[in-house]
Coordinates of N, CA and C in Angstrom, one line a residue:
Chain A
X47 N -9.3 13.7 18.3 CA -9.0 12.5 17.5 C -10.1 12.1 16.6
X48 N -9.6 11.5 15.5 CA -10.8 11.4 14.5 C -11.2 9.7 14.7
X49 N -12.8 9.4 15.7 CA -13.6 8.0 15.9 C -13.9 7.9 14.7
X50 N -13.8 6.1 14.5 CA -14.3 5.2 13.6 C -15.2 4.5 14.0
X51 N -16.4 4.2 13.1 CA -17.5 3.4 13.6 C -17.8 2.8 12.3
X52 N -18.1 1.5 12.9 CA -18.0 0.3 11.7 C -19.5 0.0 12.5
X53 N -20.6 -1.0 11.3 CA -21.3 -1.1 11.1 C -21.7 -2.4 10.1
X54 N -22.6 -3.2 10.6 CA -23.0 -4.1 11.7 C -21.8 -4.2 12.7
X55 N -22.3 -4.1 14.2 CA -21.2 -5.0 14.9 C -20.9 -6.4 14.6
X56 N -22.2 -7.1 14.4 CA -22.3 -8.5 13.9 C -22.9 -8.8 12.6
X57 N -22.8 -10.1 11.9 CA -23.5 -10.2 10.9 C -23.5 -12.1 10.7
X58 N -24.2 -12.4 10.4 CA -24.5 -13.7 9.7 C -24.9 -13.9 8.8
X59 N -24.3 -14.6 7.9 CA -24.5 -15.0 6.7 C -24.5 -16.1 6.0
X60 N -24.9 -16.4 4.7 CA -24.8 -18.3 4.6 C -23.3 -17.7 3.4
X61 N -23.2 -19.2 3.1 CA -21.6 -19.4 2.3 C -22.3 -19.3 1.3
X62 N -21.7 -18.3 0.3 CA -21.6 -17.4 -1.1 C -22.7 -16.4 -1.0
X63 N -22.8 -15.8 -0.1 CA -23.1 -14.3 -0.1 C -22.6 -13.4 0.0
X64 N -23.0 -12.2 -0.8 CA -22.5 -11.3 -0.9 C -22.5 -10.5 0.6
X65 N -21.1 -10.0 0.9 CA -21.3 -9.2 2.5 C -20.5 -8.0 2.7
X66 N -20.9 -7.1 3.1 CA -21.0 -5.2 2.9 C -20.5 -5.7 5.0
X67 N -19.3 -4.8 5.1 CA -19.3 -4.0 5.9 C -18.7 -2.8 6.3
X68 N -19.3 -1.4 6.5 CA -19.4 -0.1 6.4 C -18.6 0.4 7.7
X69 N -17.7 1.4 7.3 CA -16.5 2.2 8.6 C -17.0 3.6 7.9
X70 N -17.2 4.4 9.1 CA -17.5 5.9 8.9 C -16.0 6.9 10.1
X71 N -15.8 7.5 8.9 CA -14.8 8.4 9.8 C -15.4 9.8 10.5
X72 N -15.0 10.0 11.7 CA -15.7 11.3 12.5 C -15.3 12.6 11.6
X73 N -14.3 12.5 10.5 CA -13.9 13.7 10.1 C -13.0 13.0 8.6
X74 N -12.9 13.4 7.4 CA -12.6 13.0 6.5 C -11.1 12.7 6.5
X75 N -10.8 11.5 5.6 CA -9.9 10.7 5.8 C -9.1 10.5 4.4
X76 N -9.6 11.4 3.5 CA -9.4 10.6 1.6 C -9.6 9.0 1.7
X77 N -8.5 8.6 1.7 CA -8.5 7.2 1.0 C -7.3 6.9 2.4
X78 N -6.9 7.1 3.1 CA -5.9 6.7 4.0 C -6.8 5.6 5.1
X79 N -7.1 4.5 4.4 CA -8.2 3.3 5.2 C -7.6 2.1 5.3
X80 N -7.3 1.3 6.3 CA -7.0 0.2 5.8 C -7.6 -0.6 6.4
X81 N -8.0 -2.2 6.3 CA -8.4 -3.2 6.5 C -8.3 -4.3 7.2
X82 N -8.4 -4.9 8.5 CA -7.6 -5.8 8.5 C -8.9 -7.4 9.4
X83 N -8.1 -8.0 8.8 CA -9.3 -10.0 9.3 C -8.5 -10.3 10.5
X84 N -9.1 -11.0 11.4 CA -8.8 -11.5 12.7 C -9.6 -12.8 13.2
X85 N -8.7 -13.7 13.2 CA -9.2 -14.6 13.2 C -8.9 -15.1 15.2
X86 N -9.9 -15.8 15.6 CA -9.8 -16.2 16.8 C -8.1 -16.8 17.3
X87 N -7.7 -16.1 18.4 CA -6.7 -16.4 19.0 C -5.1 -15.8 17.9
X88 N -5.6 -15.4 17.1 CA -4.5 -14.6 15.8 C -4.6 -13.4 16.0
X89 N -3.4 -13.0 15.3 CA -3.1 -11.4 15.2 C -3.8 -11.2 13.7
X90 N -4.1 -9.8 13.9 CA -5.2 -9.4 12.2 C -3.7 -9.6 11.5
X91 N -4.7 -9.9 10.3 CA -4.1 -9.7 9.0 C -4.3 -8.6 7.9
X92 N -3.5 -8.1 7.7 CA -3.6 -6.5 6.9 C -4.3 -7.4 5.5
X93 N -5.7 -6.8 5.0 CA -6.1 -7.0 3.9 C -6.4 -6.1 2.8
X94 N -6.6 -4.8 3.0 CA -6.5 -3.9 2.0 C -6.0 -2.4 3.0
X95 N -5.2 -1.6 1.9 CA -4.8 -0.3 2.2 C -5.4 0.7 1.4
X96 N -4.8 2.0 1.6 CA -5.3 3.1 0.8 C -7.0 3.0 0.1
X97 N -7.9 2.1 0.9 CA -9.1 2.1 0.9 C -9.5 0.8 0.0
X98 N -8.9 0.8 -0.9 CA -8.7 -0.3 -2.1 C -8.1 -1.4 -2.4
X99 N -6.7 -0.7 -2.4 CA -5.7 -1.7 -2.9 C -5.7 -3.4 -2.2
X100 N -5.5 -3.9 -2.7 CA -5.7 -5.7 -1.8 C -4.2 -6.2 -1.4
X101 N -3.9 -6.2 -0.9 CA -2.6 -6.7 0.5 C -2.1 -7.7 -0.5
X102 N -1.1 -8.6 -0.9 CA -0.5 -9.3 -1.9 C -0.6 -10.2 -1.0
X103 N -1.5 -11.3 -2.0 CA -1.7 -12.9 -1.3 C -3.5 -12.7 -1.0
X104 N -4.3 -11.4 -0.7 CA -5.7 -11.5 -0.2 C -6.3 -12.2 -1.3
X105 N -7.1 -13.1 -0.9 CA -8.2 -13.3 -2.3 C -8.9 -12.2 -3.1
X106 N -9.4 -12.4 -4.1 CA -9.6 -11.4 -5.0 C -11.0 -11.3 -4.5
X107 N -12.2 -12.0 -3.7 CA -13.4 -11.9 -3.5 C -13.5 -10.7 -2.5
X108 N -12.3 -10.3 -1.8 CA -12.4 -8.9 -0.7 C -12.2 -8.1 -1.8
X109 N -12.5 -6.6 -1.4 CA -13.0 -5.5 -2.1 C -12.8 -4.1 -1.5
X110 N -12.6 -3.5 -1.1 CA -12.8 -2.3 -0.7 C -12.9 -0.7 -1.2
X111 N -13.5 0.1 -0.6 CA -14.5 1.3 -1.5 C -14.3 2.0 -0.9
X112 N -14.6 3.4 -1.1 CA -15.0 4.6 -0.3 C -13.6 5.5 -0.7
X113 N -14.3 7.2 0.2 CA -13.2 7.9 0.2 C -13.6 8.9 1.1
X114 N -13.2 9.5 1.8 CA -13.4 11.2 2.8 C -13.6 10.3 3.9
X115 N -15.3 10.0 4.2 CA -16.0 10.0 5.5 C -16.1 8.1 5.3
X116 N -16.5 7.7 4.3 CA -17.4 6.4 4.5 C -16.5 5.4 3.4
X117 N -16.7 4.4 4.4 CA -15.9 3.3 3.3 C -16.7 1.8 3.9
X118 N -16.1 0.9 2.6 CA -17.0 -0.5 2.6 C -15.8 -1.3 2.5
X119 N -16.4 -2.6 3.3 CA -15.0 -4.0 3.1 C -16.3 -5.0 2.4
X120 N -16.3 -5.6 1.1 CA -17.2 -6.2 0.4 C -16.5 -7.6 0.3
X121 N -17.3 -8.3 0.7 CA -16.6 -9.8 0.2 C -18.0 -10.4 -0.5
X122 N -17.1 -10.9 -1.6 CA -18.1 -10.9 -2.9 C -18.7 -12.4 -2.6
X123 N -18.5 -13.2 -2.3 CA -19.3 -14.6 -1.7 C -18.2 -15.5 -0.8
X124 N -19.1 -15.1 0.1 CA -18.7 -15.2 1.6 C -18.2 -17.1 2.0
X125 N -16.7 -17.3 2.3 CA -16.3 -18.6 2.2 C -16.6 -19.1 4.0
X126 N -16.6 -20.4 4.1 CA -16.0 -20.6 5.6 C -14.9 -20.2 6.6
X127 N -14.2 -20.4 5.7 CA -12.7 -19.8 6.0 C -12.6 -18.0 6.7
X128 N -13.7 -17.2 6.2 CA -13.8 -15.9 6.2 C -14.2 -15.3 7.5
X129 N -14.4 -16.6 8.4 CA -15.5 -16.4 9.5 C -14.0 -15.8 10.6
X130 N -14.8 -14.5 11.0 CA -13.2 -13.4 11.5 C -14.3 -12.2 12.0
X131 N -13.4 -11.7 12.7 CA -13.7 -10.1 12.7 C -13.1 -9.0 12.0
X132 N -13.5 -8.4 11.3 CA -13.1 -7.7 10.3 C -12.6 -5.7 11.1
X133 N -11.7 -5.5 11.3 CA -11.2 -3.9 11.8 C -10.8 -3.1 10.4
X134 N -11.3 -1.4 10.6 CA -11.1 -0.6 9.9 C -10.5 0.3 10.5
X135 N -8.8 0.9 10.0 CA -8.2 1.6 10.8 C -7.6 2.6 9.6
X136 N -8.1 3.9 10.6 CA -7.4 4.9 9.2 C -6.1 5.4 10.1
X137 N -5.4 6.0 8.7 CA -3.9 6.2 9.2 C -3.2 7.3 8.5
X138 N -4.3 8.0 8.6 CA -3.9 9.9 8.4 C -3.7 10.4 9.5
X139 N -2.3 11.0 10.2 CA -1.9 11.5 11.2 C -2.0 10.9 12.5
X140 N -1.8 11.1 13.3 CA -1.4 10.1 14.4 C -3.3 10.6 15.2
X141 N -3.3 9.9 16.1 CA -3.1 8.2 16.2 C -3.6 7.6 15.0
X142 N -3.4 6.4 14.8 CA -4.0 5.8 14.2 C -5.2 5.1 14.5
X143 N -6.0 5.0 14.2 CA -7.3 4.8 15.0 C -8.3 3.5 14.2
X144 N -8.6 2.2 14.9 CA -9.2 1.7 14.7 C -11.0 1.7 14.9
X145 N -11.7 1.2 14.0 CA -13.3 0.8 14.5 C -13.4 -0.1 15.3
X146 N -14.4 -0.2 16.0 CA -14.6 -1.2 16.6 C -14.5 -2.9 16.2
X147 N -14.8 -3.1 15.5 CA -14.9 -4.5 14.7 C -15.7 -4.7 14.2
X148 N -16.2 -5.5 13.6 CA -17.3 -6.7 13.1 C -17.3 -7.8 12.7
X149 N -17.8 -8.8 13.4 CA -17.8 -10.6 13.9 C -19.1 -10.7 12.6
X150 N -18.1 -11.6 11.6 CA -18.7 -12.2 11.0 C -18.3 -13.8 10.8
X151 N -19.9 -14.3 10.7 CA -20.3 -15.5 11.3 C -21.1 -16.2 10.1
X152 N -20.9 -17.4 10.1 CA -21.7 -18.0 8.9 C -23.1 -18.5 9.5
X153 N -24.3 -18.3 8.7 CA -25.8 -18.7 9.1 C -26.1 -20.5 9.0
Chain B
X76 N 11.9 -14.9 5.0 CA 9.9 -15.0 5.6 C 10.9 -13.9 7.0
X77 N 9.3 -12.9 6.5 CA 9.7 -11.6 8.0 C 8.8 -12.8 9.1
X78 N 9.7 -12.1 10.2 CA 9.1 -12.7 11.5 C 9.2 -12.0 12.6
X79 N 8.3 -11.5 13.4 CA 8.1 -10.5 14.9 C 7.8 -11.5 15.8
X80 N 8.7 -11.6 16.9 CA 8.9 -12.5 18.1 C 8.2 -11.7 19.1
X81 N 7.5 -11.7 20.2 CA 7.5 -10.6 21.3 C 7.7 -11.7 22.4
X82 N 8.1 -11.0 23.3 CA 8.2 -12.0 24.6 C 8.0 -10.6 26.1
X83 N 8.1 -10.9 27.1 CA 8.5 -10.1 28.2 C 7.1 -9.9 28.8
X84 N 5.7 -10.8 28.2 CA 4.9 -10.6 28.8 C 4.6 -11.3 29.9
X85 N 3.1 -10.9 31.1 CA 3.0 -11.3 32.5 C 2.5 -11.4 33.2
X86 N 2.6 -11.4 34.8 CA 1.6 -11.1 35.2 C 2.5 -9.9 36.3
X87 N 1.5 -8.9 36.4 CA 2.3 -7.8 37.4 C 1.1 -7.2 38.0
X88 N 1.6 -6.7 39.3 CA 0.8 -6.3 40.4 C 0.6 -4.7 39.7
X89 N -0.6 -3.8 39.9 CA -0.8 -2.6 39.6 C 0.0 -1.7 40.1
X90 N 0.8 -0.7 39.2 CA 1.5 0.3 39.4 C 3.0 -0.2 39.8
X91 N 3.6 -2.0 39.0 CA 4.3 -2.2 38.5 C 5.1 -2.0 37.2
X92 N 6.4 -2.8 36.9 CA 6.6 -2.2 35.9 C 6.7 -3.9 34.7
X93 N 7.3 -3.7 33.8 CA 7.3 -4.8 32.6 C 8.0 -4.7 31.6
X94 N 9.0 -4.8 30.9 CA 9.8 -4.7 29.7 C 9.3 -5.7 28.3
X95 N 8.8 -5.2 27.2 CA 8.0 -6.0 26.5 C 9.6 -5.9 25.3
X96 N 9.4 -7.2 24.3 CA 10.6 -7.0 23.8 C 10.0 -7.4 22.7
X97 N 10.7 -7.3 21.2 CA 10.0 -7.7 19.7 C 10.8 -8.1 19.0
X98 N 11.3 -9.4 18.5 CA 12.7 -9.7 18.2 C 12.7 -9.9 16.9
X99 N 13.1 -9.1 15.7 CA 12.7 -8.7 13.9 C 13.6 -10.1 13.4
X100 N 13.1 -10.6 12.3 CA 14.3 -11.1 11.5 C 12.8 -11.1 10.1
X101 N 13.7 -11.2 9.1 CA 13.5 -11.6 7.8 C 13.8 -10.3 6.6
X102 N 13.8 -9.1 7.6 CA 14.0 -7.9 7.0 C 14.7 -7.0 7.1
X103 N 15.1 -5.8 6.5 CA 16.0 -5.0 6.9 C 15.4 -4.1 8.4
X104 N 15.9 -4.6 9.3 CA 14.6 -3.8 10.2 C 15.1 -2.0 10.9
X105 N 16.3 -1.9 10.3 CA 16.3 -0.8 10.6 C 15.9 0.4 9.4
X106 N 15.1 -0.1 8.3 CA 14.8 0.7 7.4 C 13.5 0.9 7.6
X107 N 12.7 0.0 8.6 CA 11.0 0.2 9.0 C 11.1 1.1 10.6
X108 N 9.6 1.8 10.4 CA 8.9 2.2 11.7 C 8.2 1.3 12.3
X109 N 8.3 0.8 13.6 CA 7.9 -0.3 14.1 C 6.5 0.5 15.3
X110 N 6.0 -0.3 15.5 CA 4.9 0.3 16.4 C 4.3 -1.0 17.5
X111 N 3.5 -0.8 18.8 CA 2.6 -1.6 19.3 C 1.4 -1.5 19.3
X112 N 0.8 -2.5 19.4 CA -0.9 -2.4 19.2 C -1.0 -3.4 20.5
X113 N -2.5 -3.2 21.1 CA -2.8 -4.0 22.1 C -3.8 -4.4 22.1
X114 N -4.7 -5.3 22.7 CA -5.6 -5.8 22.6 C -6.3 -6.2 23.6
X115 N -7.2 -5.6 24.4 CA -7.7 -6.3 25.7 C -8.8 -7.4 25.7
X116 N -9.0 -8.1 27.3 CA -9.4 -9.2 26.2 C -10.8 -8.9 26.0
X117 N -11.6 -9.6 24.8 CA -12.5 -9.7 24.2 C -12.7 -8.3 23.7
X118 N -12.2 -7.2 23.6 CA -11.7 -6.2 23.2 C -11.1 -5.8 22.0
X119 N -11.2 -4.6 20.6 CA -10.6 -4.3 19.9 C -9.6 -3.7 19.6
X120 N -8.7 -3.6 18.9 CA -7.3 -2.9 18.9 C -6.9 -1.3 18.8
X121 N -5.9 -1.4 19.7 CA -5.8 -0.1 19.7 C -4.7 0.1 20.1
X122 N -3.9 1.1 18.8 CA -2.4 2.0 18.9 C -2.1 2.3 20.5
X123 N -0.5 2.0 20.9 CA 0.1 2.0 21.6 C 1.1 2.9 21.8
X124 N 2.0 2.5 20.8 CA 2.8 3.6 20.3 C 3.7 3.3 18.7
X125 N 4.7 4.3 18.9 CA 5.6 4.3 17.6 C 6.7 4.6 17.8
X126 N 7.6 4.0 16.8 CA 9.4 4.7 16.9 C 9.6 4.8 15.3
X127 N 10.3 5.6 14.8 CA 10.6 6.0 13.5 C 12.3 4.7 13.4
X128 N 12.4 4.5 12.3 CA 13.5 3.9 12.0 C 14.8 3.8 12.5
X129 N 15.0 4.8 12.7 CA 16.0 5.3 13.3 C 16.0 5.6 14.9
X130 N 15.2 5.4 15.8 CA 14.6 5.4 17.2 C 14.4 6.9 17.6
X131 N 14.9 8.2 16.9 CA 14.7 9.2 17.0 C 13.4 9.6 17.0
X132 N 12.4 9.2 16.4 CA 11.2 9.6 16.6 C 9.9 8.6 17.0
X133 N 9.3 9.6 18.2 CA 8.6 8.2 19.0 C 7.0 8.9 19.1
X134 N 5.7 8.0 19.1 CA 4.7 8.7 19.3 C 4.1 7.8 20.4
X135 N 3.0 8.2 20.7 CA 2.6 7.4 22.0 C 1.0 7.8 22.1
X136 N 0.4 6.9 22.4 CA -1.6 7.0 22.2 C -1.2 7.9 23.9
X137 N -2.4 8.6 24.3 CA -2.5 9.4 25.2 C -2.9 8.6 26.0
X138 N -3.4 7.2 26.7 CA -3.8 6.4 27.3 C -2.2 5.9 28.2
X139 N -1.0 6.4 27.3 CA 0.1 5.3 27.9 C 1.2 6.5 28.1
X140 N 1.0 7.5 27.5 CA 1.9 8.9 27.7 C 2.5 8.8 29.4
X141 N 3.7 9.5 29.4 CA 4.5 9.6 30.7 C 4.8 8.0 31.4
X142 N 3.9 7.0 30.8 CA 4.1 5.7 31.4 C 5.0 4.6 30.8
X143 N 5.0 4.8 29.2 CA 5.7 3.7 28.6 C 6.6 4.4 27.6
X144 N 7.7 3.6 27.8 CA 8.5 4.2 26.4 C 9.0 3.2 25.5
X145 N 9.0 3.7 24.7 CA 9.6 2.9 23.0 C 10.8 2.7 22.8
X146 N 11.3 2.3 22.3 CA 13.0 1.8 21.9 C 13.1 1.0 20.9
X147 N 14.4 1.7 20.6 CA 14.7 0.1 19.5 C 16.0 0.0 19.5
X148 N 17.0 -1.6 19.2 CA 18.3 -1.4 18.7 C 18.5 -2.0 17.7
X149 N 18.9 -1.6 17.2 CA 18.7 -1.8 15.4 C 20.1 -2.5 15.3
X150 N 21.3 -3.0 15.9 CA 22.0 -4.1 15.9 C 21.8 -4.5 16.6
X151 N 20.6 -4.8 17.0 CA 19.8 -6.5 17.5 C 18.9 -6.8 17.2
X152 N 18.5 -6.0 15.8 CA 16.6 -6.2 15.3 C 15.8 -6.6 16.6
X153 N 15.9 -5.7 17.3 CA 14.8 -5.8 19.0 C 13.9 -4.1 18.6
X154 N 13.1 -4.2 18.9 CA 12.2 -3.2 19.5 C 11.6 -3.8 21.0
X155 N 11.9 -2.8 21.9 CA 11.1 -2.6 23.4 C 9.8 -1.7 23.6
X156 N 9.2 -1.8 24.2 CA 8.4 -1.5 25.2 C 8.7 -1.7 26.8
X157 N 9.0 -0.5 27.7 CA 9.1 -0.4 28.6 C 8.2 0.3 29.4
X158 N 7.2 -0.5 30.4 CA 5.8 -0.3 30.9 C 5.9 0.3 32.0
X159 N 5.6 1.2 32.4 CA 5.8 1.5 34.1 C 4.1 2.2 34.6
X160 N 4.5 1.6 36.2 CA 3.3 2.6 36.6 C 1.6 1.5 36.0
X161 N 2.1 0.3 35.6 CA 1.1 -0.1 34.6 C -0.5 -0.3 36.0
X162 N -1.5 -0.5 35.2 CA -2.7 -0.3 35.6 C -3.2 -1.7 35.3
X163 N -4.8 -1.7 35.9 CA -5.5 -2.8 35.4 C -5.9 -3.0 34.0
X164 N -6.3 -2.0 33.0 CA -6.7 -1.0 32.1 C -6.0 -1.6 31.2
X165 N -4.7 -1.8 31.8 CA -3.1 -2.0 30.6 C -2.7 -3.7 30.3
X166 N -4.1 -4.0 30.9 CA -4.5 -6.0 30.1 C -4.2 -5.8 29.3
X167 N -3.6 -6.7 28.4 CA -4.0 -6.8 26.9 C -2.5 -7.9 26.5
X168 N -3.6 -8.2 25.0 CA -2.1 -8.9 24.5 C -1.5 -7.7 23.5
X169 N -0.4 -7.8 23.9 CA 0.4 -6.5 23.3 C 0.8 -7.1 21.7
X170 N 1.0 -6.4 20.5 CA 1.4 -6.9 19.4 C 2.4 -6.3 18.7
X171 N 3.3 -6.3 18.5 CA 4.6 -5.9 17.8 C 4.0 -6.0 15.7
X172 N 4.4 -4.7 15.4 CA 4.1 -4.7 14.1 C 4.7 -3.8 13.3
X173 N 4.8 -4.2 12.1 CA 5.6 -3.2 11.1 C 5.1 -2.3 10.3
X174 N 5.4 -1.3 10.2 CA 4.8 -0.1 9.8 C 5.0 -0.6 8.2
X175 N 4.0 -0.1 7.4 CA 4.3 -0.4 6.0 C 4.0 1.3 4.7
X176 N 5.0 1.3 4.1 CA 5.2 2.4 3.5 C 4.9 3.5 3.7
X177 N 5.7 3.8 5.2 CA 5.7 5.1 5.6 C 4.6 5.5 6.0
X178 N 3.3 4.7 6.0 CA 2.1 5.2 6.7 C 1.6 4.4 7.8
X179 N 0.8 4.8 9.1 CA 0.8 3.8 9.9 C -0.2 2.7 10.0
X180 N -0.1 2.0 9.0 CA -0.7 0.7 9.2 C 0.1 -0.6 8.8
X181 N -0.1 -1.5 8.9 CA 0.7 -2.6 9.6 C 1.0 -3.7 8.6
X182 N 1.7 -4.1 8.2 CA 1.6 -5.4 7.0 C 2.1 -6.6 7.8
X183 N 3.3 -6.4 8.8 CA 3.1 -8.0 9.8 C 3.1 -7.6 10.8
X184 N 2.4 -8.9 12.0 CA 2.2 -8.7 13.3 C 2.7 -9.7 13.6
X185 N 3.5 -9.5 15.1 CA 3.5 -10.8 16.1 C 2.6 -11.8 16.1
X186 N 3.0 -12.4 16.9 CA 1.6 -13.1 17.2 C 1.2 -12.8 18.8
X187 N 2.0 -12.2 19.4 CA 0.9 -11.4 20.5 C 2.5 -11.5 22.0
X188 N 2.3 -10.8 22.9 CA 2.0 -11.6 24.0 C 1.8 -10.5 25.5
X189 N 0.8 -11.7 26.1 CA 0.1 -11.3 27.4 C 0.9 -10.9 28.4
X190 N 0.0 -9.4 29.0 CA 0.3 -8.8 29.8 C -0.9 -8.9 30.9
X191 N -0.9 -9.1 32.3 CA -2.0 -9.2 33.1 C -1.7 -8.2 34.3
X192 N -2.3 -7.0 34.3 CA -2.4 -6.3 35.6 C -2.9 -6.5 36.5
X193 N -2.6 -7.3 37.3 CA -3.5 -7.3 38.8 C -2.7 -7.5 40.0
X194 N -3.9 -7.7 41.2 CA -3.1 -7.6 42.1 C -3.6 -9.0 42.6

């Protein structure tokens, strides 16, 4: 099965920073990436697919990049509201496989 | 407004069983692939299984193989989960979710519900 590793596990930041967080696939993926925010005691919320595209309704400050092995979830200045853990789950061929997370926290 | 109900979660003794249930409305739900995701606690998410639209086609994470099976009845917008044999391992809050354009990742999710293995 093809592991995902996301990168920071954690991160802190102040409100309106710019914040990078990186999912590496064990084996190349194209663009079949998607995204999703999770907020304490909530189910995630799907925020971007196909590596890029933005979920209808996400704010325009989320971002997402990459293609094959490596991809980025960029949130262009980081709100209160934003404070979640962020999963990266590709979904070329079964299983579908998520990263571990990353808990982002405001400084 | 789509909405995924789950219910049938619990508490059960190890190497009991559990019927998890996901009750659709807002969409046509027999034209989606439905799937579960779980979540143990403090823990990140992870595929459960899948059924194709039609209930004919079913996939299952290797973690839950020969133990749970999938279902759906598409005149009662329900999707099941039926748990057997369950372990301590098989905590989690279970999530009912909709497969979105034919590829498996998710555009709505339940809002959860708890399953507890012990004894």
């Amino acid at each position: 099965d093809i592991q995902m590793t996301q990168s920071p596990s954690s991160l802190s930041a102040s409100v309106g920073d710019r914040v990078t967080i990186t999912c590496r696939a064990s084996q190349g993926i194209s663009d079949y990436l998607a995204w999703y925010q999770q907020k304490p005691g909530k189910p995630p919320r799907l925020l971007i697919y196909a590596a890029f595209t933005l979920q209808s309704g996400v704010p325009s400050r989320f971002s997402g990049g990459g293609s094959g092995t490596d991809f980025t979830l960029t949130i262009s200045s980081l709100q209160p509201e934003d404070v979640a853990t962020y999963y990266c789950q590709k979904y070329h061929g079964a299983p579908p496989t998520f990263g571990q997370g990353t808990k982002v926290e405001i400084k | 407004e789509v909405q995924l109900v789950e219910s049938g979660g619990g508490l059960v003794q190890p190497g009991g069983s559990l019927r998890l249930s996901c009750e659709a409305s807002g969409f046509t739900f027999s034209s989606y692939s439905m799937h579960w995701v779980r979540q143990a606690p403090g823990k990140g998410l992870e595929y459960v299984s899948a059924v194709g639209h039609a209930g004919a086609l079913t996939y299952y994470a290797d973690s839950v193989k020969g133990r749970f099976t999938i279902s759906r009845d598409n005149s009662k917008n329900t999707l099941y989960l039926q748990m057997a044999s369950l372990r301590t391992e098989d905590t989690a809050v279970y999530y009912c979710t909709r497969e979105m354009g034919n590829w498996m990742y998710y555009d709505f999710w339940g809002q959860g519900t708890v399953v507890i293995v012990s004894s």
